[in-house]
JSON list of C-alpha atoms in Angstrom, two decimals:
[
{"chain": "T", "resi": 1, "resn": "ALA", "atom": "CA", "xyz": [-21.35, -53.56, -149.03]},
{"chain": "T", "resi": 2, "resn": "GLN", "atom": "CA", "xyz": [-23.82, -53.53, -146.17]},
{"chain": "T", "resi": 3, "resn": "LYS", "atom": "CA", "xyz": [-22.70, -52.30, -142.65]},
{"chain": "T", "resi": 4, "resn": "VAL", "atom": "CA", "xyz": [-24.32, -51.41, -139.52]},
{"chain": "T", "resi": 5, "resn": "THR", "atom": "CA", "xyz": [-22.03, -49.27, -136.98]},
{"chain": "T", "resi": 6, "resn": "GLN", "atom": "CA", "xyz": [-22.84, -48.45, -133.42]},
{"chain": "T", "resi": 7, "resn": "ALA", "atom": "CA", "xyz": [-19.86, -46.44, -132.33]},
{"chain": "T", "resi": 8, "resn": "GLN", "atom": "CA", "xyz": [-20.98, -46.34, -128.65]},
{"chain": "T", "resi": 9, "resn": "THR", "atom": "CA", "xyz": [-19.60, -49.69, -127.17]},
{"chain": "T", "resi": 10, "resn": "GLU", "atom": "CA", "xyz": [-20.89, -49.03, -123.72]},
{"chain": "T", "resi": 11, "resn": "ILE", "atom": "CA", "xyz": [-23.04, -46.20, -122.21]},
{"chain": "T", "resi": 12, "resn": "SER", "atom": "CA", "xyz": [-23.47, -45.50, -118.50]},
{"chain": "T", "resi": 13, "resn": "VAL", "atom": "CA", "xyz": [-26.32, -43.17, -117.18]},
{"chain": "T", "resi": 14, "resn": "VAL", "atom": "CA", "xyz": [-28.08, -42.58, -113.82]},
{"chain": "T", "resi": 15, "resn": "GLU", "atom": "CA", "xyz": [-31.85, -43.64, -113.80]},
{"chain": "T", "resi": 16, "resn": "LYS", "atom": "CA", "xyz": [-34.16, -40.93, -114.99]},
{"chain": "T", "resi": 17, "resn": "GLU", "atom": "CA", "xyz": [-31.70, -39.55, -117.42]},
{"chain": "T", "resi": 18, "resn": "ASP", "atom": "CA", "xyz": [-32.46, -39.51, -121.53]},
{"chain": "T", "resi": 19, "resn": "VAL", "atom": "CA", "xyz": [-30.07, -41.68, -123.34]},
{"chain": "T", "resi": 20, "resn": "THR", "atom": "CA", "xyz": [-29.59, -41.96, -127.07]},
{"chain": "T", "resi": 21, "resn": "LEU", "atom": "CA", "xyz": [-28.17, -44.89, -128.74]},
{"chain": "T", "resi": 22, "resn": "ASP", "atom": "CA", "xyz": [-26.57, -44.16, -132.17]},
{"chain": "T", "resi": 23, "resn": "CYS", "atom": "CA", "xyz": [-26.78, -46.37, -135.35]},
{"chain": "T", "resi": 24, "resn": "VAL", "atom": "CA", "xyz": [-25.53, -45.79, -138.59]},
{"chain": "T", "resi": 25, "resn": "TYR", "atom": "CA", "xyz": [-25.89, -47.97, -141.77]},
{"chain": "T", "resi": 26, "resn": "GLU", "atom": "CA", "xyz": [-24.37, -48.47, -145.27]},
{"chain": "T", "resi": 27, "resn": "THR", "atom": "CA", "xyz": [-26.30, -50.05, -148.06]},
{"chain": "T", "resi": 28, "resn": "ARG", "atom": "CA", "xyz": [-26.70, -49.20, -151.70]},
{"chain": "T", "resi": 29, "resn": "ASP", "atom": "CA", "xyz": [-30.04, -50.73, -151.74]},
{"chain": "T", "resi": 30, "resn": "THR", "atom": "CA", "xyz": [-32.91, -48.40, -152.09]},
{"chain": "T", "resi": 31, "resn": "THR", "atom": "CA", "xyz": [-35.40, -50.71, -150.26]},
{"chain": "T", "resi": 32, "resn": "TYR", "atom": "CA", "xyz": [-34.50, -51.95, -146.94]},
{"chain": "T", "resi": 33, "resn": "TYR", "atom": "CA", "xyz": [-35.46, -52.46, -143.11]},
{"chain": "T", "resi": 34, "resn": "LEU", "atom": "CA", "xyz": [-33.94, -51.29, -139.88]},
{"chain": "T", "resi": 35, "resn": "PHE", "atom": "CA", "xyz": [-34.47, -52.90, -136.77]},
{"chain": "T", "resi": 36, "resn": "TRP", "atom": "CA", "xyz": [-33.50, -52.63, -132.94]},
{"chain": "T", "resi": 37, "resn": "TYR", "atom": "CA", "xyz": [-33.30, -55.59, -130.84]},
{"chain": "T", "resi": 38, "resn": "LYS", "atom": "CA", "xyz": [-32.71, -55.60, -126.83]},
{"chain": "T", "resi": 39, "resn": "GLN", "atom": "CA", "xyz": [-30.79, -58.12, -125.21]},
{"chain": "T", "resi": 40, "resn": "PRO", "atom": "CA", "xyz": [-31.29, -58.05, -121.44]},
{"chain": "T", "resi": 41, "resn": "PRO", "atom": "CA", "xyz": [-28.89, -59.74, -119.11]},
{"chain": "T", "resi": 42, "resn": "SER", "atom": "CA", "xyz": [-30.86, -62.77, -119.28]},
{"chain": "T", "resi": 43, "resn": "GLY", "atom": "CA", "xyz": [-29.65, -63.21, -122.70]},
{"chain": "T", "resi": 44, "resn": "GLU", "atom": "CA", "xyz": [-32.75, -63.54, -125.04]},
{"chain": "T", "resi": 45, "resn": "LEU", "atom": "CA", "xyz": [-33.03, -61.16, -127.74]},
{"chain": "T", "resi": 46, "resn": "VAL", "atom": "CA", "xyz": [-36.25, -59.08, -127.93]},
{"chain": "T", "resi": 47, "resn": "PHE", "atom": "CA", "xyz": [-37.61, -57.35, -130.99]},
{"chain": "T", "resi": 48, "resn": "LEU", "atom": "CA", "xyz": [-38.34, -53.48, -130.57]},
{"chain": "T", "resi": 49, "resn": "ILE", "atom": "CA", "xyz": [-38.98, -51.96, -133.75]},
{"chain": "T", "resi": 50, "resn": "ARG", "atom": "CA", "xyz": [-38.94, -52.52, -137.54]},
{"chain": "T", "resi": 51, "resn": "ARG", "atom": "CA", "xyz": [-38.91, -49.75, -139.95]},
{"chain": "T", "resi": 52, "resn": "ASN", "atom": "CA", "xyz": [-38.71, -49.62, -143.99]},
{"chain": "T", "resi": 53, "resn": "SER", "atom": "CA", "xyz": [-36.61, -47.12, -145.88]},
{"chain": "T", "resi": 54, "resn": "PHE", "atom": "CA", "xyz": [-39.74, -45.35, -147.34]},
{"chain": "T", "resi": 55, "resn": "ASP", "atom": "CA", "xyz": [-40.96, -44.44, -143.96]},
{"chain": "T", "resi": 56, "resn": "GLU", "atom": "CA", "xyz": [-38.89, -41.67, -142.32]},
{"chain": "T", "resi": 57, "resn": "GLN", "atom": "CA", "xyz": [-41.52, -40.76, -139.50]},
{"chain": "T", "resi": 58, "resn": "ASN", "atom": "CA", "xyz": [-40.13, -40.94, -136.27]},
{"chain": "T", "resi": 59, "resn": "GLU", "atom": "CA", "xyz": [-41.91, -43.32, -133.81]},
{"chain": "T", "resi": 60, "resn": "ILE", "atom": "CA", "xyz": [-42.78, -43.13, -130.02]},
{"chain": "T", "resi": 61, "resn": "SER", "atom": "CA", "xyz": [-43.45, -46.08, -127.98]},
{"chain": "T", "resi": 62, "resn": "GLY", "atom": "CA", "xyz": [-44.01, -45.18, -124.36]},
{"chain": "T", "resi": 63, "resn": "ARG", "atom": "CA", "xyz": [-40.50, -43.93, -123.16]},
{"chain": "T", "resi": 64, "resn": "TYR", "atom": "CA", "xyz": [-39.01, -45.48, -126.25]},
{"chain": "T", "resi": 65, "resn": "SER", "atom": "CA", "xyz": [-38.47, -43.23, -129.45]},
{"chain": "T", "resi": 66, "resn": "TRP", "atom": "CA", "xyz": [-36.62, -43.71, -132.72]},
{"chain": "T", "resi": 67, "resn": "ASN", "atom": "CA", "xyz": [-35.35, -41.13, -135.17]},
{"chain": "T", "resi": 68, "resn": "PHE", "atom": "CA", "xyz": [-34.91, -42.21, -138.72]},
{"chain": "T", "resi": 69, "resn": "GLN", "atom": "CA", "xyz": [-32.94, -39.99, -140.94]},
{"chain": "T", "resi": 70, "resn": "LYS", "atom": "CA", "xyz": [-32.11, -41.40, -144.54]},
{"chain": "T", "resi": 71, "resn": "SER", "atom": "CA", "xyz": [-29.91, -38.17, -145.27]},
{"chain": "T", "resi": 72, "resn": "THR", "atom": "CA", "xyz": [-27.46, -39.24, -142.79]},
{"chain": "T", "resi": 73, "resn": "SER", "atom": "CA", "xyz": [-28.32, -43.04, -142.78]},
{"chain": "T", "resi": 74, "resn": "SER", "atom": "CA", "xyz": [-28.94, -42.98, -139.40]},
{"chain": "T", "resi": 75, "resn": "PHE", "atom": "CA", "xyz": [-31.55, -44.75, -136.97]},
{"chain": "T", "resi": 76, "resn": "ASN", "atom": "CA", "xyz": [-30.96, -43.57, -133.56]},
{"chain": "T", "resi": 77, "resn": "PHE", "atom": "CA", "xyz": [-33.02, -44.98, -130.51]},
{"chain": "T", "resi": 78, "resn": "THR", "atom": "CA", "xyz": [-33.70, -42.59, -127.51]},
{"chain": "T", "resi": 79, "resn": "ILE", "atom": "CA", "xyz": [-34.94, -43.79, -124.06]},
{"chain": "T", "resi": 80, "resn": "THR", "atom": "CA", "xyz": [-36.69, -41.31, -121.91]},
{"chain": "T", "resi": 81, "resn": "ALA", "atom": "CA", "xyz": [-36.39, -41.28, -118.23]},
{"chain": "T", "resi": 82, "resn": "SER", "atom": "CA", "xyz": [-34.30, -44.45, -118.40]},
{"chain": "T", "resi": 83, "resn": "GLN", "atom": "CA", "xyz": [-34.99, -47.06, -115.58]},
{"chain": "T", "resi": 84, "resn": "VAL", "atom": "CA", "xyz": [-32.86, -49.95, -114.30]},
{"chain": "T", "resi": 85, "resn": "VAL", "atom": "CA", "xyz": [-34.81, -52.48, -116.39]},
{"chain": "T", "resi": 86, "resn": "ASP", "atom": "CA", "xyz": [-33.48, -50.65, -119.48]},
{"chain": "T", "resi": 87, "resn": "SER", "atom": "CA", "xyz": [-30.02, -51.97, -118.80]},
{"chain": "T", "resi": 88, "resn": "ALA", "atom": "CA", "xyz": [-29.14, -54.44, -121.82]},
{"chain": "T", "resi": 89, "resn": "VAL", "atom": "CA", "xyz": [-27.29, -54.69, -124.90]},
{"chain": "T", "resi": 90, "resn": "TYR", "atom": "CA", "xyz": [-28.93, -53.18, -127.73]},
{"chain": "T", "resi": 91, "resn": "PHE", "atom": "CA", "xyz": [-28.46, -54.23, -131.37]},
{"chain": "T", "resi": 92, "resn": "CYS", "atom": "CA", "xyz": [-29.38, -52.13, -134.46]},
{"chain": "T", "resi": 93, "resn": "ALA", "atom": "CA", "xyz": [-29.71, -54.27, -137.50]},
{"chain": "T", "resi": 94, "resn": "LEU", "atom": "CA", "xyz": [-30.28, -53.61, -141.33]},
{"chain": "T", "resi": 95, "resn": "ARG", "atom": "CA", "xyz": [-32.14, -56.05, -143.84]},
{"chain": "T", "resi": 96, "resn": "PRO", "atom": "CA", "xyz": [-31.92, -54.98, -147.58]},
{"chain": "T", "resi": 97, "resn": "TYR", "atom": "CA", "xyz": [-34.85, -56.44, -149.14]},
{"chain": "T", "resi": 98, "resn": "GLY", "atom": "CA", "xyz": [-34.47, -60.06, -150.16]},
{"chain": "T", "resi": 99, "resn": "GLN", "atom": "CA", "xyz": [-31.38, -60.40, -148.20]},
{"chain": "T", "resi": 100, "resn": "ASN", "atom": "CA", "xyz": [-30.23, -61.42, -144.85]},
{"chain": "T", "resi": 101, "resn": "PHE", "atom": "CA", "xyz": [-29.80, -59.39, -141.67]},
{"chain": "T", "resi": 102, "resn": "VAL", "atom": "CA", "xyz": [-26.70, -57.48, -140.71]},
{"chain": "T", "resi": 103, "resn": "PHE", "atom": "CA", "xyz": [-26.34, -56.54, -137.19]},
{"chain": "T", "resi": 104, "resn": "GLY", "atom": "CA", "xyz": [-24.26, -54.07, -135.62]},
{"chain": "T", "resi": 105, "resn": "PRO", "atom": "CA", "xyz": [-21.79, -54.67, -132.60]},
{"chain": "T", "resi": 106, "resn": "GLY", "atom": "CA", "xyz": [-24.21, -53.52, -130.14]},
{"chain": "T", "resi": 107, "resn": "THR", "atom": "CA", "xyz": [-24.12, -51.09, -127.41]},
{"chain": "T", "resi": 108, "resn": "ARG", "atom": "CA", "xyz": [-24.11, -52.17, -123.80]},
{"chain": "T", "resi": 109, "resn": "LEU", "atom": "CA", "xyz": [-26.34, -49.63, -121.68]},
{"chain": "T", "resi": 110, "resn": "SER", "atom": "CA", "xyz": [-26.08, -49.77, -117.92]},
{"chain": "T", "resi": 111, "resn": "VAL", "atom": "CA", "xyz": [-28.64, -47.69, -115.79]},
{"chain": "T", "resi": 112, "resn": "LEU", "atom": "CA", "xyz": [-27.58, -46.99, -112.49]},
{"chain": "T", "resi": 113, "resn": "PRO", "atom": "CA", "xyz": [-30.05, -46.73, -109.52]},
{"chain": "N", "resi": 1, "resn": "ASN", "atom": "CA", "xyz": [-47.34, -70.81, -128.61]},
{"chain": "N", "resi": 2, "resn": "ALA", "atom": "CA", "xyz": [-43.74, -71.60, -128.13]},
{"chain": "N", "resi": 3, "resn": "GLY", "atom": "CA", "xyz": [-42.10, -69.67, -130.76]},
{"chain": "N", "resi": 4, "resn": "VAL", "atom": "CA", "xyz": [-38.43, -70.73, -131.48]},
{"chain": "N", "resi": 5, "resn": "THR", "atom": "CA", "xyz": [-36.97, -73.50, -129.36]},
{"chain": "N", "resi": 6, "resn": "GLN", "atom": "CA", "xyz": [-33.32, -74.38, -128.95]},
{"chain": "N", "resi": 7, "resn": "THR", "atom": "CA", "xyz": [-31.78, -77.34, -127.24]},
{"chain": "N", "resi": 8, "resn": "PRO", "atom": "CA", "xyz": [-29.54, -77.57, -125.50]},
{"chain": "N", "resi": 9, "resn": "LYS", "atom": "CA", "xyz": [-29.12, -74.43, -123.40]},
{"chain": "N", "resi": 10, "resn": "PHE", "atom": "CA", "xyz": [-25.58, -75.26, -122.56]},
{"chain": "N", "resi": 11, "resn": "GLN", "atom": "CA", "xyz": [-23.15, -77.75, -123.79]},
{"chain": "N", "resi": 12, "resn": "VAL", "atom": "CA", "xyz": [-19.32, -78.37, -122.99]},
{"chain": "N", "resi": 13, "resn": "LEU", "atom": "CA", "xyz": [-17.49, -80.46, -125.75]},
{"chain": "N", "resi": 14, "resn": "LYS", "atom": "CA", "xyz": [-13.93, -81.63, -126.16]},
{"chain": "N", "resi": 15, "resn": "THR", "atom": "CA", "xyz": [-12.06, -80.49, -129.10]},
{"chain": "N", "resi": 16, "resn": "GLY", "atom": "CA", "xyz": [-12.78, -82.85, -132.03]},
{"chain": "N", "resi": 17, "resn": "GLN", "atom": "CA", "xyz": [-16.27, -83.99, -130.92]},
{"chain": "N", "resi": 18, "resn": "SER", "atom": "CA", "xyz": [-19.34, -83.52, -132.94]},
{"chain": "N", "resi": 19, "resn": "MET", "atom": "CA", "xyz": [-22.58, -82.28, -131.80]},
{"chain": "N", "resi": 20, "resn": "THR", "atom": "CA", "xyz": [-25.93, -81.03, -133.17]},
{"chain": "N", "resi": 21, "resn": "LEU", "atom": "CA", "xyz": [-27.99, -77.95, -131.72]},
{"chain": "N", "resi": 22, "resn": "GLN", "atom": "CA", "xyz": [-31.51, -78.53, -132.26]},
{"chain": "N", "resi": 23, "resn": "CYS", "atom": "CA", "xyz": [-33.93, -75.60, -133.42]},
{"chain": "N", "resi": 24, "resn": "ALA", "atom": "CA", "xyz": [-37.70, -75.98, -134.03]},
{"chain": "N", "resi": 25, "resn": "GLN", "atom": "CA", "xyz": [-40.38, -73.18, -134.54]},
{"chain": "N", "resi": 26, "resn": "ASP", "atom": "CA", "xyz": [-43.96, -73.38, -134.73]},
{"chain": "N", "resi": 27, "resn": "MET", "atom": "CA", "xyz": [-44.85, -70.36, -136.51]},
{"chain": "N", "resi": 28, "resn": "ASN", "atom": "CA", "xyz": [-44.83, -71.81, -139.90]},
{"chain": "N", "resi": 29, "resn": "HIS", "atom": "CA", "xyz": [-41.99, -69.57, -140.88]},
{"chain": "N", "resi": 30, "resn": "GLU", "atom": "CA", "xyz": [-40.19, -70.11, -144.13]},
{"chain": "N", "resi": 31, "resn": "TYR", "atom": "CA", "xyz": [-37.00, -68.39, -143.25]},
{"chain": "N", "resi": 32, "resn": "MET", "atom": "CA", "xyz": [-34.60, -69.96, -140.53]},
{"chain": "N", "resi": 33, "resn": "SER", "atom": "CA", "xyz": [-31.34, -69.04, -139.45]},
{"chain": "N", "resi": 34, "resn": "TRP", "atom": "CA", "xyz": [-28.46, -69.72, -136.98]},
{"chain": "N", "resi": 35, "resn": "TYR", "atom": "CA", "xyz": [-25.92, -66.93, -135.70]},
{"chain": "N", "resi": 36, "resn": "ARG", "atom": "CA", "xyz": [-23.26, -67.08, -133.41]},
{"chain": "N", "resi": 37, "resn": "GLN", "atom": "CA", "xyz": [-22.65, -64.18, -131.00]},
{"chain": "N", "resi": 38, "resn": "ASP", "atom": "CA", "xyz": [-19.19, -63.34, -129.64]},
{"chain": "N", "resi": 39, "resn": "PRO", "atom": "CA", "xyz": [-18.08, -60.28, -127.38]},
{"chain": "N", "resi": 40, "resn": "GLY", "atom": "CA", "xyz": [-17.62, -57.27, -129.31]},
{"chain": "N", "resi": 41, "resn": "MET", "atom": "CA", "xyz": [-18.80, -58.73, -132.51]},
{"chain": "N", "resi": 42, "resn": "GLY", "atom": "CA", "xyz": [-22.63, -58.61, -132.70]},
{"chain": "N", "resi": 43, "resn": "LEU", "atom": "CA", "xyz": [-24.44, -61.38, -134.19]},
{"chain": "N", "resi": 44, "resn": "ARG", "atom": "CA", "xyz": [-22.94, -63.27, -137.40]},
{"chain": "N", "resi": 45, "resn": "LEU", "atom": "CA", "xyz": [-24.79, -65.43, -139.63]},
{"chain": "N", "resi": 46, "resn": "ILE", "atom": "CA", "xyz": [-23.69, -69.19, -139.68]},
{"chain": "N", "resi": 47, "resn": "HIS", "atom": "CA", "xyz": [-26.16, -70.68, -142.35]},
{"chain": "N", "resi": 48, "resn": "TYR", "atom": "CA", "xyz": [-29.69, -69.78, -143.33]},
{"chain": "N", "resi": 49, "resn": "SER", "atom": "CA", "xyz": [-32.80, -71.43, -145.20]},
{"chain": "N", "resi": 50, "resn": "VAL", "atom": "CA", "xyz": [-35.49, -69.86, -146.95]},
{"chain": "N", "resi": 51, "resn": "GLY", "atom": "CA", "xyz": [-37.71, -72.91, -147.12]},
{"chain": "N", "resi": 52, "resn": "ALA", "atom": "CA", "xyz": [-37.74, -76.85, -146.65]},
{"chain": "N", "resi": 53, "resn": "GLY", "atom": "CA", "xyz": [-35.07, -78.25, -148.81]},
{"chain": "N", "resi": 54, "resn": "ILE", "atom": "CA", "xyz": [-32.98, -75.18, -149.32]},
{"chain": "N", "resi": 55, "resn": "THR", "atom": "CA", "xyz": [-30.01, -74.08, -147.13]},
{"chain": "N", "resi": 56, "resn": "ASP", "atom": "CA", "xyz": [-27.31, -71.35, -147.91]},
{"chain": "N", "resi": 57, "resn": "GLN", "atom": "CA", "xyz": [-24.13, -70.34, -146.22]},
{"chain": "N", "resi": 58, "resn": "GLY", "atom": "CA", "xyz": [-23.93, -67.07, -144.44]},
{"chain": "N", "resi": 59, "resn": "GLU", "atom": "CA", "xyz": [-20.66, -65.02, -142.99]},
{"chain": "N", "resi": 60, "resn": "VAL", "atom": "CA", "xyz": [-18.96, -67.70, -141.35]},
{"chain": "N", "resi": 61, "resn": "PRO", "atom": "CA", "xyz": [-20.15, -71.06, -142.14]},
{"chain": "N", "resi": 62, "resn": "ASN", "atom": "CA", "xyz": [-16.70, -73.04, -141.87]},
{"chain": "N", "resi": 63, "resn": "GLY", "atom": "CA", "xyz": [-17.18, -76.00, -139.37]},
{"chain": "N", "resi": 64, "resn": "TYR", "atom": "CA", "xyz": [-20.82, -76.29, -139.54]},
{"chain": "N", "resi": 65, "resn": "ASN", "atom": "CA", "xyz": [-23.48, -78.08, -141.24]},
{"chain": "N", "resi": 66, "resn": "VAL", "atom": "CA", "xyz": [-27.16, -77.61, -141.55]},
{"chain": "N", "resi": 67, "resn": "SER", "atom": "CA", "xyz": [-30.13, -79.42, -143.21]},
{"chain": "N", "resi": 68, "resn": "ARG", "atom": "CA", "xyz": [-33.85, -78.52, -143.60]},
{"chain": "N", "resi": 69, "resn": "SER", "atom": "CA", "xyz": [-35.97, -81.36, -144.11]},
{"chain": "N", "resi": 70, "resn": "THR", "atom": "CA", "xyz": [-39.12, -79.77, -142.80]},
{"chain": "N", "resi": 71, "resn": "THR", "atom": "CA", "xyz": [-40.62, -76.05, -142.29]},
{"chain": "N", "resi": 72, "resn": "GLU", "atom": "CA", "xyz": [-40.29, -76.56, -138.34]},
{"chain": "N", "resi": 73, "resn": "ASP", "atom": "CA", "xyz": [-36.60, -77.92, -137.80]},
{"chain": "N", "resi": 74, "resn": "PHE", "atom": "CA", "xyz": [-33.34, -76.38, -138.66]},
{"chain": "N", "resi": 75, "resn": "PRO", "atom": "CA", "xyz": [-30.71, -78.37, -136.84]},
{"chain": "N", "resi": 76, "resn": "LEU", "atom": "CA", "xyz": [-26.96, -76.98, -136.66]},
{"chain": "N", "resi": 77, "resn": "ARG", "atom": "CA", "xyz": [-24.37, -79.49, -136.78]},
{"chain": "N", "resi": 78, "resn": "LEU", "atom": "CA", "xyz": [-20.65, -78.97, -135.44]},
{"chain": "N", "resi": 79, "resn": "LEU", "atom": "CA", "xyz": [-18.44, -81.67, -137.25]},
{"chain": "N", "resi": 80, "resn": "SER", "atom": "CA", "xyz": [-15.34, -81.39, -135.28]},
{"chain": "N", "resi": 81, "resn": "ALA", "atom": "CA", "xyz": [-15.48, -79.02, -132.58]},
{"chain": "N", "resi": 82, "resn": "ALA", "atom": "CA", "xyz": [-12.58, -76.46, -132.14]},
{"chain": "N", "resi": 83, "resn": "PRO", "atom": "CA", "xyz": [-12.06, -73.96, -129.29]},
{"chain": "N", "resi": 84, "resn": "SER", "atom": "CA", "xyz": [-12.81, -71.20, -131.70]},
{"chain": "N", "resi": 85, "resn": "GLN", "atom": "CA", "xyz": [-16.37, -72.56, -131.92]},
{"chain": "N", "resi": 86, "resn": "THR", "atom": "CA", "xyz": [-17.00, -71.60, -128.15]},
{"chain": "N", "resi": 87, "resn": "SER", "atom": "CA", "xyz": [-19.61, -68.98, -128.19]},
{"chain": "N", "resi": 88, "resn": "VAL", "atom": "CA", "xyz": [-23.48, -68.67, -127.90]},
{"chain": "N", "resi": 89, "resn": "TYR", "atom": "CA", "xyz": [-25.47, -69.85, -130.70]},
{"chain": "N", "resi": 90, "resn": "PHE", "atom": "CA", "xyz": [-28.93, -68.45, -131.46]},
{"chain": "N", "resi": 91, "resn": "CYS", "atom": "CA", "xyz": [-31.44, -69.76, -133.98]},
{"chain": "N", "resi": 92, "resn": "ALA", "atom": "CA", "xyz": [-33.96, -67.17, -135.56]},
{"chain": "N", "resi": 93, "resn": "SER", "atom": "CA", "xyz": [-36.95, -67.51, -137.95]},
{"chain": "N", "resi": 94, "resn": "SER", "atom": "CA", "xyz": [-39.03, -64.98, -139.70]},
{"chain": "N", "resi": 95, "resn": "TYR", "atom": "CA", "xyz": [-42.25, -64.63, -141.77]},
{"chain": "N", "resi": 96, "resn": "ASP", "atom": "CA", "xyz": [-41.32, -63.51, -145.18]},
{"chain": "N", "resi": 97, "resn": "VAL", "atom": "CA", "xyz": [-44.21, -63.16, -147.71]},
{"chain": "N", "resi": 98, "resn": "LEU", "atom": "CA", "xyz": [-43.11, -64.61, -151.02]},
{"chain": "N", "resi": 99, "resn": "ARG", "atom": "CA", "xyz": [-39.45, -64.94, -149.61]},
{"chain": "N", "resi": 100, "resn": "THR", "atom": "CA", "xyz": [-39.11, -61.18, -149.67]},
{"chain": "N", "resi": 101, "resn": "ASN", "atom": "CA", "xyz": [-36.85, -61.30, -146.43]},
{"chain": "N", "resi": 102, "resn": "THR", "atom": "CA", "xyz": [-38.40, -58.41, -145.01]},
{"chain": "N", "resi": 103, "resn": "GLY", "atom": "CA", "xyz": [-39.77, -59.68, -141.70]},
{"chain": "N", "resi": 104, "resn": "GLU", "atom": "CA", "xyz": [-38.37, -59.41, -138.26]},
{"chain": "N", "resi": 105, "resn": "LEU", "atom": "CA", "xyz": [-36.40, -62.36, -136.74]},
{"chain": "N", "resi": 106, "resn": "PHE", "atom": "CA", "xyz": [-37.83, -64.21, -133.72]},
{"chain": "N", "resi": 107, "resn": "PHE", "atom": "CA", "xyz": [-35.02, -65.73, -131.82]},
{"chain": "N", "resi": 108, "resn": "GLY", "atom": "CA", "xyz": [-34.58, -68.76, -129.64]},
{"chain": "N", "resi": 109, "resn": "GLU", "atom": "CA", "xyz": [-33.24, -68.38, -126.12]},
{"chain": "N", "resi": 110, "resn": "GLY", "atom": "CA", "xyz": [-29.56, -69.36, -127.14]},
{"chain": "N", "resi": 111, "resn": "SER", "atom": "CA", "xyz": [-27.30, -71.96, -126.70]},
{"chain": "N", "resi": 112, "resn": "ARG", "atom": "CA", "xyz": [-23.97, -71.59, -124.85]},
{"chain": "N", "resi": 113, "resn": "LEU", "atom": "CA", "xyz": [-21.21, -73.69, -126.08]},
{"chain": "N", "resi": 114, "resn": "THR", "atom": "CA", "xyz": [-17.96, -74.30, -124.77]},
{"chain": "N", "resi": 115, "resn": "VAL", "atom": "CA", "xyz": [-15.23, -76.24, -126.39]},
{"chain": "N", "resi": 116, "resn": "LEU", "atom": "CA", "xyz": [-12.36, -77.28, -124.33]}
]
């Protein structure tokens, strides 16, 4: 069975703090893709990153970074020096090859000024 | 470039009424899907389509119908609305080479439906 767990329901930090959002996935497929999406208070879903199961290189994009570890089935997302505009619900998702998406329940991040 | 367009953005229905949520994409994506978002449950797949003329059920299909007569359009029909269908609905599409289902999803802005 495919499953995505985001154990942190809500996180609250003060601006400029670093914060890591955890994502653990389950799949028996050897080829799969992992994603993160952001849903700001306005409600739209914004694509952030896509990684395939054969590429375990960490990725950095500005203040965002992603740590993919197949050994622990985790795909964690870190925001460095958080800002109020980072306040949103963040979804981790799994897409096994040839199959549909499986989304985690989401983590609500609140960045306080 | 409009991307994925959903209408209406808001709708209030009475129990038993029917309605159609419209979804159109202009990216020539083969894969299209409908999700519902409920608090604490993430996004759950209702129906999906891998190309014109092909549809299939997702995780929570009961009470919903879809059709895919063109590549661009993928309407979602509520046959007889129930309060349990109160939710936010998202249409999404992706570009998948040879139907490999590996692309990222592009989402519409969402439709908030309330069933009284």
